PDB file of C-alpha atoms and ligand atoms in Angstrom:
ATOM      1  CA  MET A   1       0.000   0.000   0.000  1.00 79.00           C
ATOM      2  CA  PRO A   2       1.433   3.463  -0.855  1.00 88.00           C
ATOM      3  CA  THR A   3       2.313   6.038   1.787  1.00 94.00           C
ATOM      4  CA  PRO A   4       0.023   9.110   2.007  1.00 93.00           C
ATOM      5  CA  TYR A   5       1.798  11.909   0.168  1.00 95.00           C
ATOM      6  CA  LEU A   6      -0.595  14.857  -0.145  1.00 97.00           C
ATOM      7  CA  GLY A   7      -0.233  16.423   3.298  1.00 96.00           C
ATOM      8  CA  ASN A   8       2.025  19.306   2.280  1.00 97.00           C
ATOM      9  CA  ARG A   9       1.776  22.508   0.278  1.00 97.00           C
ATOM     10  CA  ALA A  10       4.022  21.431  -2.603  1.00 97.00           C
ATOM     11  CA  ARG A  11       2.156  18.184  -3.437  1.00 97.00           C
ATOM     12  CA  CYS A  12      -1.230  19.836  -2.993  1.00 97.00           C
ATOM     13  CA  THR A  13      -0.249  22.679  -5.353  1.00 97.00           C
ATOM     14  CA  GLU A  14       1.139  20.178  -7.868  1.00 97.00           C
ATOM     15  CA  VAL A  15      -2.163  18.254  -7.995  1.00 97.00           C
ATOM     16  CA  LEU A  16      -4.262  21.420  -8.240  1.00 97.00           C
ATOM     17  CA  LYS A  17      -2.101  22.692 -11.107  1.00 97.00           C
ATOM     18  CA  LYS A  18      -2.140  19.386 -12.961  1.00 97.00           C
ATOM     19  CA  TYR A  19      -5.945  19.486 -13.073  1.00 97.00           C
ATOM     20  CA  GLY A  20      -6.372  23.253 -13.325  1.00 97.00           C
ATOM     21  CA  PHE A  21      -8.589  23.101 -10.224  1.00 97.00           C
ATOM     22  CA  SER A  22      -9.793  26.344  -8.648  1.00 95.00           C
ATOM     23  CA  PHE A  23     -11.190  26.379  -5.116  1.00 95.00           C
ATOM     24  CA  ARG A  24     -14.894  26.925  -4.715  1.00 94.00           C
ATOM     25  CA  LYS A  25     -15.651  29.098  -1.748  1.00 92.00           C
ATOM     26  CA  LYS A  26     -19.298  28.086  -1.816  1.00 95.00           C
ATOM     27  CA  TYR A  27     -18.281  24.507  -0.956  1.00 97.00           C
ATOM     28  CA  GLY A  28     -16.073  25.492   1.996  1.00 96.00           C
ATOM     29  CA  GLN A  29     -12.949  24.146   0.315  1.00 98.00           C
ATOM     30  CA  ASN A  30      -9.926  24.503   2.582  1.00 97.00           C
ATOM     31  CA  PHE A  31      -7.602  21.571   2.044  1.00 98.00           C
ATOM     32  CA  LEU A  32      -5.237  20.254   4.694  1.00 98.00           C
ATOM     33  CA  ILE A  33      -1.500  20.643   3.992  1.00 98.00           C
ATOM     34  CA  ASP A  34      -0.105  19.584   7.375  1.00 98.00           C
ATOM     35  CA  GLU A  35       1.081  16.040   8.022  1.00 98.00           C
ATOM     36  CA  SER A  36       1.137  16.420  11.789  1.00 98.00           C
ATOM     37  CA  VAL A  37      -2.541  17.444  11.787  1.00 98.00           C
ATOM     38  CA  LEU A  38      -3.448  14.498   9.544  1.00 98.00           C
ATOM     39  CA  GLU A  39      -1.595  12.073  11.801  1.00 98.00           C
ATOM     40  CA  GLY A  40      -3.258  13.701  14.818  1.00 98.00           C
ATOM     41  CA  ILE A  41      -6.689  13.075  13.289  1.00 98.00           C
ATOM     42  CA  ILE A  42      -5.898   9.382  12.689  1.00 98.00           C
ATOM     43  CA  ASP A  43      -4.690   9.007  16.313  1.00 98.00           C
ATOM     44  CA  THR A  44      -7.681  10.862  17.741  1.00 98.00           C
ATOM     45  CA  ALA A  45     -10.142   8.788  15.724  1.00 98.00           C
ATOM     46  CA  GLU A  46      -8.384   5.588  16.897  1.00 97.00           C
ATOM     47  CA  ILE A  47      -8.464   4.259  13.336  1.00 98.00           C
ATOM     48  CA  THR A  48      -7.559   0.577  12.932  1.00 97.00           C
ATOM     49  CA  LYS A  49      -7.774  -2.004  10.156  1.00 97.00           C
ATOM     50  CA  ASP A  50     -11.065  -3.224  11.675  1.00 96.00           C
ATOM     51  CA  ASP A  51     -12.752   0.080  10.876  1.00 97.00           C
ATOM     52  CA  PHE A  52     -15.143   1.133   8.177  1.00 97.00           C
ATOM     53  CA  VAL A  53     -14.885   4.928   7.940  1.00 98.00           C
ATOM     54  CA  LEU A  54     -17.262   7.394   6.360  1.00 98.00           C
ATOM     55  CA  GLU A  55     -15.570  10.609   5.245  1.00 98.00           C
ATOM     56  CA  ILE A  56     -17.471  13.724   4.239  1.00 98.00           C
ATOM     57  CA  GLY A  57     -15.800  15.991   1.666  1.00 98.00           C
ATOM     58  CA  PRO A  58     -12.551  14.239   0.638  1.00 98.00           C
ATOM     59  CA  GLY A  59     -11.419  17.248  -1.437  1.00 98.00           C
ATOM     60  CA  ILE A  60      -8.338  16.084  -3.385  1.00 98.00           C
ATOM     61  CA  GLY A  61      -8.087  13.023  -1.132  1.00 98.00           C
ATOM     62  CA  THR A  62      -5.551  14.182   1.463  1.00 98.00           C
ATOM     63  CA  LEU A  63      -7.220  12.828   4.616  1.00 98.00           C
ATOM     64  CA  THR A  64      -8.675   9.986   2.530  1.00 98.00           C
ATOM     65  CA  GLN A  65      -5.167   8.677   1.785  1.00 98.00           C
ATOM     66  CA  TYR A  66      -4.458   8.516   5.525  1.00 98.00           C
ATOM     67  CA  LEU A  67      -7.806   6.892   6.287  1.00 98.00           C
ATOM     68  CA  ALA A  68      -7.369   4.317   3.523  1.00 98.00           C
ATOM     69  CA  THR A  69      -3.894   3.473   4.836  1.00 98.00           C
ATOM     70  CA  TYR A  70      -4.947   2.959   8.453  1.00 98.00           C
ATOM     71  CA  ALA A  71      -8.582   1.752   8.172  1.00 98.00           C
ATOM     72  CA  GLY A  72     -10.096  -1.390   6.681  1.00 97.00           C
ATOM     73  CA  ARG A  73     -12.404   0.441   4.281  1.00 97.00           C
ATOM     74  CA  VAL A  74     -13.387   4.020   3.511  1.00 98.00           C
ATOM     75  CA  CYS A  75     -16.406   5.557   1.836  1.00 97.00           C
ATOM     76  CA  ALA A  76     -16.025   9.250   0.951  1.00 98.00           C
ATOM     77  CA  VAL A  77     -18.918  11.515  -0.100  1.00 98.00           C
ATOM     78  CA  GLU A  78     -17.948  14.546  -2.196  1.00 98.00           C
ATOM     79  CA  ILE A  79     -20.347  17.086  -3.695  1.00 98.00           C
ATOM     80  CA  ASP A  80     -17.965  18.734  -6.182  1.00 98.00           C
ATOM     81  CA  ARG A  81     -17.935  16.829  -9.462  1.00 97.00           C
ATOM     82  CA  ALA A  82     -14.725  18.634 -10.508  1.00 97.00           C
ATOM     83  CA  LEU A  83     -12.850  16.738  -7.789  1.00 98.00           C
ATOM     84  CA  LEU A  84     -13.781  13.263  -9.067  1.00 98.00           C
ATOM     85  CA  PRO A  85     -11.001  12.856 -11.687  1.00 98.00           C
ATOM     86  CA  ILE A  86      -8.501  14.158  -9.129  1.00 98.00           C
ATOM     87  CA  LEU A  87      -9.676  11.649  -6.518  1.00 98.00           C
ATOM     88  CA  GLU A  88      -9.462   8.854  -9.057  1.00 98.00           C
ATOM     89  CA  ASP A  89      -5.816   9.775  -9.548  1.00 97.00           C
ATOM     90  CA  THR A  90      -4.769  10.498  -5.948  1.00 98.00           C
ATOM     91  CA  LEU A  91      -6.523   7.423  -4.538  1.00 98.00           C
ATOM     92  CA  SER A  92      -5.501   5.037  -7.322  1.00 97.00           C
ATOM     93  CA  GLY A  93      -2.968   3.284  -5.080  1.00 96.00           C
ATOM     94  CA  TRP A  94      -5.624   2.266  -2.534  1.00 98.00           C
ATOM     95  CA  ASP A  95      -8.184  -0.414  -3.350  1.00 97.00           C
ATOM     96  CA  ASN A  96     -10.281   0.022  -0.203  1.00 97.00           C
ATOM     97  CA  VAL A  97     -11.918   3.384  -0.994  1.00 98.00           C
ATOM     98  CA  THR A  98     -15.303   4.138  -2.537  1.00 97.00           C
ATOM     99  CA  VAL A  99     -16.023   7.717  -3.613  1.00 98.00           C
ATOM    100  CA  LEU A 100     -19.630   8.822  -3.971  1.00 97.00           C
ATOM    101  CA  ASN A 101     -20.517  12.030  -5.770  1.00 98.00           C
ATOM    102  CA  ALA A 102     -23.359  13.389  -3.658  1.00 98.00           C
ATOM    103  CA  ASP A 103     -24.527  16.145  -1.347  1.00 98.00           C
ATOM    104  CA  ILE A 104     -24.205  14.732   2.166  1.00 98.00           C
ATOM    105  CA  LEU A 105     -27.286  16.691   3.254  1.00 97.00           C
ATOM    106  CA  LYS A 106     -29.359  14.818   0.674  1.00 97.00           C
ATOM    107  CA  THR A 107     -27.747  11.425   1.266  1.00 96.00           C
ATOM    108  CA  ASP A 108     -29.343   8.545   3.132  1.00 96.00           C
ATOM    109  CA  ILE A 109     -26.426   7.926   5.491  1.00 94.00           C
ATOM    110  CA  ARG A 110     -28.049   4.932   7.107  1.00 95.00           C
ATOM    111  CA  ALA A 111     -28.481   3.322   3.675  1.00 95.00           C
ATOM    112  CA  ILE A 112     -24.743   3.812   2.986  1.00 93.00           C
ATOM    113  CA  ALA A 113     -23.891   2.154   6.313  1.00 93.00           C
ATOM    114  CA  GLU A 114     -26.261  -0.673   5.423  1.00 94.00           C
ATOM    115  CA  LYS A 115     -25.032  -1.136   1.857  1.00 92.00           C
ATOM    116  CA  GLU A 116     -21.295  -0.584   2.365  1.00 91.00           C
ATOM    117  CA  ASN A 117     -20.872  -2.109   5.823  1.00 93.00           C
ATOM    118  CA  SER A 118     -23.901  -4.379   6.383  1.00 93.00           C
ATOM    119  CA  GLY A 119     -25.186  -2.048   9.098  1.00 91.00           C
ATOM    120  CA  ALA A 120     -22.194  -2.774  11.405  1.00 95.00           C
ATOM    121  CA  PRO A 121     -20.768   0.080  13.555  1.00 96.00           C
ATOM    122  CA  LEU A 122     -18.772   2.663  11.622  1.00 97.00           C
ATOM    123  CA  LYS A 123     -16.640   5.713  12.321  1.00 98.00           C
ATOM    124  CA  LEU A 124     -17.078   9.170  10.882  1.00 98.00           C
ATOM    125  CA  CYS A 125     -14.001  11.201  10.143  1.00 98.00           C
ATOM    126  CA  ALA A 126     -14.044  14.518   8.296  1.00 98.00           C
ATOM    127  CA  ASN A 127     -12.605  17.949   7.783  1.00 98.00           C
ATOM    128  CA  LEU A 128     -16.086  19.435   7.456  1.00 98.00           C
ATOM    129  CA  PRO A 129     -17.197  22.185   5.074  1.00 97.00           C
ATOM    130  CA  TYR A 130     -17.781  24.942   7.664  1.00 94.00           C
ATOM    131  CA  TYR A 131     -20.790  26.551   5.962  1.00 94.00           C
ATOM    132  CA  ILE A 132     -22.965  23.533   6.850  1.00 96.00           C
ATOM    133  CA  THR A 133     -21.377  22.112  10.003  1.00 97.00           C
ATOM    134  CA  THR A 134     -24.542  22.133  12.117  1.00 95.00           C
ATOM    135  CA  PRO A 135     -26.905  20.576   9.542  1.00 96.00           C
ATOM    136  CA  ILE A 136     -24.291  17.900   8.788  1.00 97.00           C
ATOM    137  CA  LEU A 137     -23.866  17.015  12.463  1.00 97.00           C
ATOM    138  CA  MET A 138     -27.612  16.987  13.113  1.00 94.00           C
ATOM    139  CA  GLY A 139     -28.118  14.871   9.977  1.00 94.00           C
ATOM    140  CA  LEU A 140     -25.489  12.372  11.138  1.00 96.00           C
ATOM    141  CA  PHE A 141     -27.014  12.089  14.620  1.00 94.00           C
ATOM    142  CA  GLU A 142     -30.562  11.772  13.360  1.00 91.00           C
ATOM    143  CA  SER A 143     -29.687   9.413  10.493  1.00 93.00           C
ATOM    144  CA  GLY A 144     -29.908   6.356  12.734  1.00 91.00           C
ATOM    145  CA  ALA A 145     -26.606   5.134  11.229  1.00 95.00           C
ATOM    146  CA  PRO A 146     -24.616   3.124  13.817  1.00 96.00           C
ATOM    147  CA  PHE A 147     -21.656   5.478  14.373  1.00 97.00           C
ATOM    148  CA  SER A 148     -19.373   4.409  17.219  1.00 97.00           C
ATOM    149  CA  GLN A 149     -17.298   7.607  17.094  1.00 98.00           C
ATOM    150  CA  LEU A 150     -17.219  10.838  15.141  1.00 98.00           C
ATOM    151  CA  THR A 151     -14.045  12.887  14.662  1.00 98.00           C
ATOM    152  CA  VAL A 152     -14.518  16.210  12.925  1.00 98.00           C
ATOM    153  CA  MET A 153     -12.598  19.346  12.094  1.00 98.00           C
ATOM    154  CA  VAL A 154     -14.792  22.373  12.710  1.00 98.00           C
ATOM    155  CA  GLN A 155     -14.352  26.083  13.281  1.00 98.00           C
ATOM    156  CA  LYS A 156     -12.914  26.591  16.804  1.00 98.00           C
ATOM    157  CA  GLU A 157     -15.897  28.710  17.775  1.00 97.00           C
ATOM    158  CA  VAL A 158     -18.269  25.888  16.764  1.00 97.00           C
ATOM    159  CA  ALA A 159     -16.152  23.376  18.712  1.00 98.00           C
ATOM    160  CA  GLU A 160     -16.646  25.556  21.787  1.00 98.00           C
ATOM    161  CA  ARG A 161     -20.399  25.560  21.199  1.00 97.00           C
ATOM    162  CA  MET A 162     -20.369  21.787  20.845  1.00 98.00           C
ATOM    163  CA  ILE A 163     -18.792  21.215  24.254  1.00 97.00           C
ATOM    164  CA  ALA A 164     -20.460  24.159  26.086  1.00 97.00           C
ATOM    165  CA  GLU A 165     -22.064  23.643  29.516  1.00 94.00           C
ATOM    166  CA  PRO A 166     -25.406  25.131  30.654  1.00 93.00           C
ATOM    167  CA  GLY A 167     -25.136  28.786  31.675  1.00 90.00           C
ATOM    168  CA  SER A 168     -22.283  29.595  29.323  1.00 93.00           C
ATOM    169  CA  LYS A 169     -22.728  32.113  26.499  1.00 90.00           C
ATOM    170  CA  THR A 170     -22.029  29.562  23.771  1.00 93.00           C
ATOM    171  CA  TYR A 171     -24.457  26.920  25.132  1.00 95.00           C
ATOM    172  CA  GLY A 172     -27.329  26.187  22.785  1.00 94.00           C
ATOM    173  CA  ALA A 173     -29.218  23.661  20.675  1.00 94.00           C
ATOM    174  CA  LEU A 174     -26.019  22.245  19.138  1.00 96.00           C
ATOM    175  CA  SER A 175     -24.416  21.670  22.581  1.00 97.00           C
ATOM    176  CA  LEU A 176     -27.509  19.786  23.730  1.00 97.00           C
ATOM    177  CA  ALA A 177     -27.723  17.596  20.621  1.00 96.00           C
ATOM    178  CA  VAL A 178     -24.019  16.753  20.814  1.00 97.00           C
ATOM    179  CA  ARG A 179     -24.386  15.814  24.504  1.00 96.00           C
ATOM    180  CA  TYR A 180     -27.520  13.791  23.946  1.00 97.00           C
ATOM    181  CA  TYR A 181     -25.828  11.586  21.376  1.00 97.00           C
ATOM    182  CA  THR A 182     -22.154  11.664  22.365  1.00 97.00           C
ATOM    183  CA  ASN A 183     -19.432  12.451  24.842  1.00 97.00           C
ATOM    184  CA  PRO A 184     -17.537  15.302  23.115  1.00 97.00           C
ATOM    185  CA  GLU A 185     -14.058  16.654  23.662  1.00 98.00           C
ATOM    186  CA  ILE A 186     -11.790  19.076  21.852  1.00 98.00           C
ATOM    187  CA  SER A 187      -8.683  17.077  20.961  1.00 98.00           C
ATOM    188  CA  PHE A 188      -6.522  19.845  19.516  1.00 98.00           C
ATOM    189  CA  ILE A 189      -6.571  23.266  17.868  1.00 98.00           C
ATOM    190  CA  VAL A 190      -5.506  23.710  14.239  1.00 98.00           C
ATOM    191  CA  GLU A 191      -4.042  26.975  12.959  1.00 98.00           C
ATOM    192  CA  PRO A 192      -5.062  28.567   9.610  1.00 98.00           C
ATOM    193  CA  GLU A 193      -1.538  27.843   8.213  1.00 98.00           C
ATOM    194  CA  SER A 194      -2.398  24.133   8.085  1.00 98.00           C
ATOM    195  CA  PHE A 195      -4.842  24.706   5.208  1.00 98.00           C
ATOM    196  CA  MET A 196      -4.840  25.855   1.622  1.00 97.00           C
ATOM    197  CA  PRO A 197      -6.293  28.388   1.132  1.00 96.00           C
ATOM    198  CA  ARG A 198      -5.918  29.720   4.692  1.00 96.00           C
ATOM    199  CA  PRO A 199      -9.270  30.139   6.425  1.00 95.00           C
ATOM    200  CA  LYS A 200      -9.849  33.342   8.401  1.00 93.00           C
ATOM    201  CA  VAL A 201     -10.595  31.416  11.595  1.00 96.00           C
ATOM    202  CA  GLU A 202      -8.912  28.897  13.860  1.00 98.00           C
ATOM    203  CA  SER A 203     -10.135  25.305  13.719  1.00 98.00           C
ATOM    204  CA  ALA A 204     -10.418  22.440  16.181  1.00 98.00           C
ATOM    205  CA  ILE A 205     -10.668  18.685  16.099  1.00 98.00           C
ATOM    206  CA  VAL A 206     -13.634  17.441  18.106  1.00 98.00           C
ATOM    207  CA  HIS A 207     -13.815  13.788  19.053  1.00 98.00           C
ATOM    208  CA  MET A 208     -17.229  12.387  19.957  1.00 98.00           C
ATOM    209  CA  LYS A 209     -17.737   8.909  21.388  1.00 98.00           C
ATOM    210  CA  ARG A 210     -21.306   7.867  20.802  1.00 96.00           C
ATOM    211  CA  HIS A 211     -23.339   6.912  23.924  1.00 95.00           C
ATOM    212  CA  SER A 212     -24.620   3.349  23.816  1.00 91.00           C
ATOM    213  CA  THR A 213     -27.815   4.732  25.361  1.00 92.00           C
ATOM    214  CA  PRO A 214     -28.627   8.449  25.661  1.00 93.00           C
ATOM    215  CA  PRO A 215     -27.773   9.964  29.078  1.00 95.00           C
ATOM    216  CA  VAL A 216     -31.421  10.965  29.660  1.00 96.00           C
ATOM    217  CA  SER A 217     -34.588   9.086  28.879  1.00 95.00           C
ATOM    218  CA  VAL A 218     -37.367  10.911  27.122  1.00 96.00           C
ATOM    219  CA  LYS A 219     -40.732   9.679  25.820  1.00 95.00           C
ATOM    220  CA  ASP A 220     -40.418  11.345  22.426  1.00 94.00           C
ATOM    221  CA  GLU A 221     -36.994  12.285  21.040  1.00 93.00           C
ATOM    222  CA  LYS A 222     -38.466  14.513  18.325  1.00 92.00           C
ATOM    223  CA  MET A 223     -40.430  16.431  20.963  1.00 95.00           C
ATOM    224  CA  LEU A 224     -37.220  16.947  22.973  1.00 96.00           C
ATOM    225  CA  PHE A 225     -35.434  18.481  19.985  1.00 93.00           C
ATOM    226  CA  ASP A 226     -38.443  20.607  19.043  1.00 94.00           C
ATOM    227  CA  VAL A 227     -38.552  21.999  22.589  1.00 96.00           C
ATOM    228  CA  ILE A 228     -34.807  22.690  22.476  1.00 95.00           C
ATOM    229  CA  ARG A 229     -35.063  24.373  19.077  1.00 92.00           C
ATOM    230  CA  ALA A 230     -38.039  26.485  20.241  1.00 93.00           C
ATOM    231  CA  SER A 231     -36.231  27.494  23.432  1.00 92.00           C
ATOM    232  CA  PHE A 232     -33.219  28.875  21.560  1.00 90.00           C
ATOM    233  CA  ASN A 233     -35.182  30.224  18.623  1.00 82.00           C
ATOM    234  CA  GLU A 234     -35.436  33.688  20.099  1.00 77.00           C
ATOM    235  CA  ARG A 235     -32.347  33.790  22.254  1.00 71.00           C
ATOM    236  CA  ARG A 236     -33.093  37.077  23.935  1.00 76.00           C
ATOM    237  CA  LYS A 237     -36.596  36.034  24.994  1.00 83.00           C
ATOM    238  CA  THR A 238     -37.643  33.761  27.813  1.00 90.00           C
ATOM    239  CA  LEU A 239     -38.074  30.076  27.133  1.00 92.00           C
ATOM    240  CA  GLN A 240     -41.805  30.477  27.882  1.00 94.00           C
ATOM    241  CA  ASN A 241     -42.170  32.950  24.977  1.00 93.00           C
ATOM    242  CA  GLY A 242     -39.916  30.943  22.703  1.00 93.00           C
ATOM    243  CA  ILE A 243     -42.025  27.803  23.066  1.00 95.00           C
ATOM    244  CA  ALA A 244     -45.373  29.677  22.925  1.00 94.00           C
ATOM    245  CA  ASN A 245     -44.300  31.478  19.714  1.00 93.00           C
ATOM    246  CA  TYR A 246     -42.748  28.449  18.011  1.00 93.00           C
ATOM    247  CA  ALA A 247     -44.510  27.690  14.716  1.00 91.00           C
ATOM    248  CA  GLY A 248     -44.292  23.931  15.233  1.00 90.00           C
ATOM    249  CA  PHE A 249     -46.265  24.028  18.524  1.00 93.00           C
ATOM    250  CA  SER A 250     -49.715  25.265  19.538  1.00 94.00           C
ATOM    251  CA  TYR A 251     -49.172  25.754  23.291  1.00 95.00           C
ATOM    252  CA  SER A 252     -50.486  28.951  24.861  1.00 95.00           C
ATOM    253  CA  LYS A 253     -48.161  31.017  27.021  1.00 95.00           C
ATOM    254  CA  GLU A 254     -50.162  29.903  30.087  1.00 96.00           C
ATOM    255  CA  GLN A 255     -49.792  26.219  29.212  1.00 96.00           C
ATOM    256  CA  VAL A 256     -46.038  26.614  28.861  1.00 96.00           C
ATOM    257  CA  GLY A 257     -46.037  28.432  32.204  1.00 96.00           C
ATOM    258  CA  GLU A 258     -47.854  25.502  33.833  1.00 97.00           C
ATOM    259  CA  ALA A 259     -45.390  23.029  32.331  1.00 97.00           C
ATOM    260  CA  LEU A 260     -42.503  25.083  33.731  1.00 97.00           C
ATOM    261  CA  ASP A 261     -44.195  25.124  37.175  1.00 97.00           C
ATOM    262  CA  LYS A 262     -44.528  21.337  37.076  1.00 97.00           C
ATOM    263  CA  CYS A 263     -40.810  21.019  36.334  1.00 97.00           C
ATOM    264  CA  GLY A 264     -39.939  23.338  39.225  1.00 97.00           C
ATOM    265  CA  LEU A 265     -38.563  25.965  36.840  1.00 97.00           C
ATOM    266  CA  GLU A 266     -39.068  29.736  36.970  1.00 96.00           C
ATOM    267  CA  ARG A 267     -41.441  31.109  34.320  1.00 95.00           C
ATOM    268  CA  THR A 268     -38.773  33.690  33.456  1.00 94.00           C
ATOM    269  CA  VAL A 269     -36.032  31.122  32.850  1.00 94.00           C
ATOM    270  CA  ARG A 270     -34.002  31.216  29.612  1.00 92.00           C
ATOM    271  CA  GLY A 271     -33.027  28.225  27.528  1.00 92.00           C
ATOM    272  CA  GLU A 272     -29.317  28.608  28.236  1.00 92.00           C
ATOM    273  CA  LYS A 273     -29.881  27.802  31.932  1.00 93.00           C
ATOM    274  CA  LEU A 274     -31.471  24.383  31.414  1.00 95.00           C
ATOM    275  CA  SER A 275     -29.536  21.128  31.480  1.00 96.00           C
ATOM    276  CA  LEU A 276     -30.299  18.247  29.132  1.00 97.00           C
ATOM    277  CA  GLU A 277     -32.146  16.487  32.011  1.00 97.00           C
ATOM    278  CA  GLU A 278     -34.359  19.549  32.546  1.00 97.00           C
ATOM    279  CA  PHE A 279     -35.159  19.782  28.837  1.00 97.00           C
ATOM    280  CA  ALA A 280     -36.062  16.080  28.802  1.00 97.00           C
ATOM    281  CA  ARG A 281     -38.442  16.532  31.766  1.00 97.00           C
ATOM    282  CA  LEU A 282     -40.018  19.619  30.176  1.00 97.00           C
ATOM    283  CA  ALA A 283     -40.509  17.782  26.866  1.00 97.00           C
ATOM    284  CA  ASP A 284     -42.225  14.900  28.687  1.00 97.00           C
ATOM    285  CA  VAL A 285     -44.549  17.284  30.582  1.00 97.00           C
ATOM    286  CA  LEU A 286     -45.426  19.265  27.422  1.00 96.00           C
ATOM    287  CA  SER A 287     -46.095  16.109  25.407  1.00 95.00           C
ATOM    288  CA  GLU A 288     -48.789  15.168  27.915  1.00 94.00           C
ATOM    289  CA  MET A 289     -50.618  18.502  27.658  1.00 90.00           C
TER     290      MET A 289
HETATM  291  N1  LIG B 301     -10.938  16.476   3.262  1.00 70.38           N
HETATM  292  C1  LIG B 301     -10.259  17.477   2.508  1.00 70.38           C
HETATM  293  C2  LIG B 301      -9.056  17.972   3.276  1.00 70.38           C
HETATM  294  O1  LIG B 301      -9.059  17.802   4.502  1.00 70.38           O
HETATM  295  O2  LIG B 301      -8.128  18.501   2.673  1.00 70.38           O
HETATM  296  C3  LIG B 301     -11.175  18.642   2.121  1.00 70.38           C
HETATM  297  C4  LIG B 301     -11.962  19.302   3.243  1.00 70.38           C
HETATM  298  S1  LIG B 301     -12.784  20.780   2.777  1.00 70.38           S
HETATM  299  C5  LIG B 301     -12.791  21.648   4.320  1.00 70.38           C
HETATM  300  C6  LIG B 301     -14.503  20.312   2.671  1.00 70.38           C
HETATM  301  C7  LIG B 301     -14.872  19.393   1.512  1.00 70.38           C
HETATM  302  O3  LIG B 301     -16.290  19.128   1.590  1.00 70.38           O
HETATM  303  C8  LIG B 301     -14.636  19.957   0.129  1.00 70.38           C
HETATM  304  O4  LIG B 301     -14.008  18.990  -0.673  1.00 70.38           O
HETATM  305  C9  LIG B 301     -16.040  20.275  -0.417  1.00 70.38           C
HETATM  306  O5  LIG B 301     -16.137  20.225  -1.809  1.00 70.38           O
HETATM  307  C10 LIG B 301     -16.859  19.199   0.277  1.00 70.38           C
HETATM  308  N2  LIG B 301     -18.295  19.516   0.447  1.00 70.38           N
HETATM  309  C11 LIG B 301     -18.875  20.736   0.602  1.00 70.38           C
HETATM  310  N3  LIG B 301     -20.198  20.639   0.745  1.00 70.38           N
HETATM  311  C12 LIG B 301     -20.498  19.305   0.678  1.00 70.38           C
HETATM  312  C13 LIG B 301     -21.708  18.566   0.737  1.00 70.38           C
HETATM  313  N4  LIG B 301     -22.893  19.180   0.918  1.00 70.38           N
HETATM  314  N5  LIG B 301     -21.659  17.219   0.607  1.00 70.38           N
HETATM  315  C14 LIG B 301     -20.460  16.590   0.420  1.00 70.38           C
HETATM  316  N6  LIG B 301     -19.275  17.239   0.360  1.00 70.38           N
HETATM  317  C15 LIG B 301     -19.289  18.586   0.488  1.00 70.38           C
END
């Protein structure tokens, strides 16, 4: 098996030139050119030959080469058709990679896991396109695909939101979803110099081990996430107003107030104060009203 060779500026530039490829901002294309970051991702994701890995956005195949070298099999989903001939070239030395040309937000991820890996547990590993980080993460969680771990590069500020605790400024719907499904930690920070072109922001690798069972039990998962979404919909308003005004619900302000009373919460409380357990209890109370 060949050694990964794309993790530096010179080789990346050479490939881009060979194919006359120009970066598309609209697809969040910032390619990694730093071997130590690529090795760090493989270590963090604990990739072994037993693993089937799903990668989102292989770009010119830089991380894919590493994944294909260390994992058993890799499936990479790339939206940009212009990258397909490049990937065919850069991944030609590896026979354990499948590239799919698709928009991950319109892809049935569970069906891929089923078709490519017989529904067995898989790992997700990706340097995500930053313009759609949250919908990608939510889509992965809600897909029902059996991920055992997810390792993603995201904007540092998003990484902080992902691991935020109740009461902090960055705590919100994303923090709650991440905690409901996984145990997240920031593994390391990545500087703009590690990419081509350089992004304006710092990045971070977040490692998420999936819970075997969620840390709270709730009667209706969809209701829980609707309540969370409603509570953070109008961040400057109280949670009572947020839920009463949410288009997906038809609770009156008084009903929401009663639900808050039942949960032992102040009627003036804001979403950022509630823990996952408190949201779960509130969702259960509201679903019975
Ligand atoms: N993995 C490569 C690397 O680390 O050098 C490239 C990462 S780059 C930050 C994000 C990649 O995601 C790009 O290749 C981009 O074309 C792709 N992408 C953007 N939107 C996508 C979508 N909706 N579905 C699949 N891939 C997408």
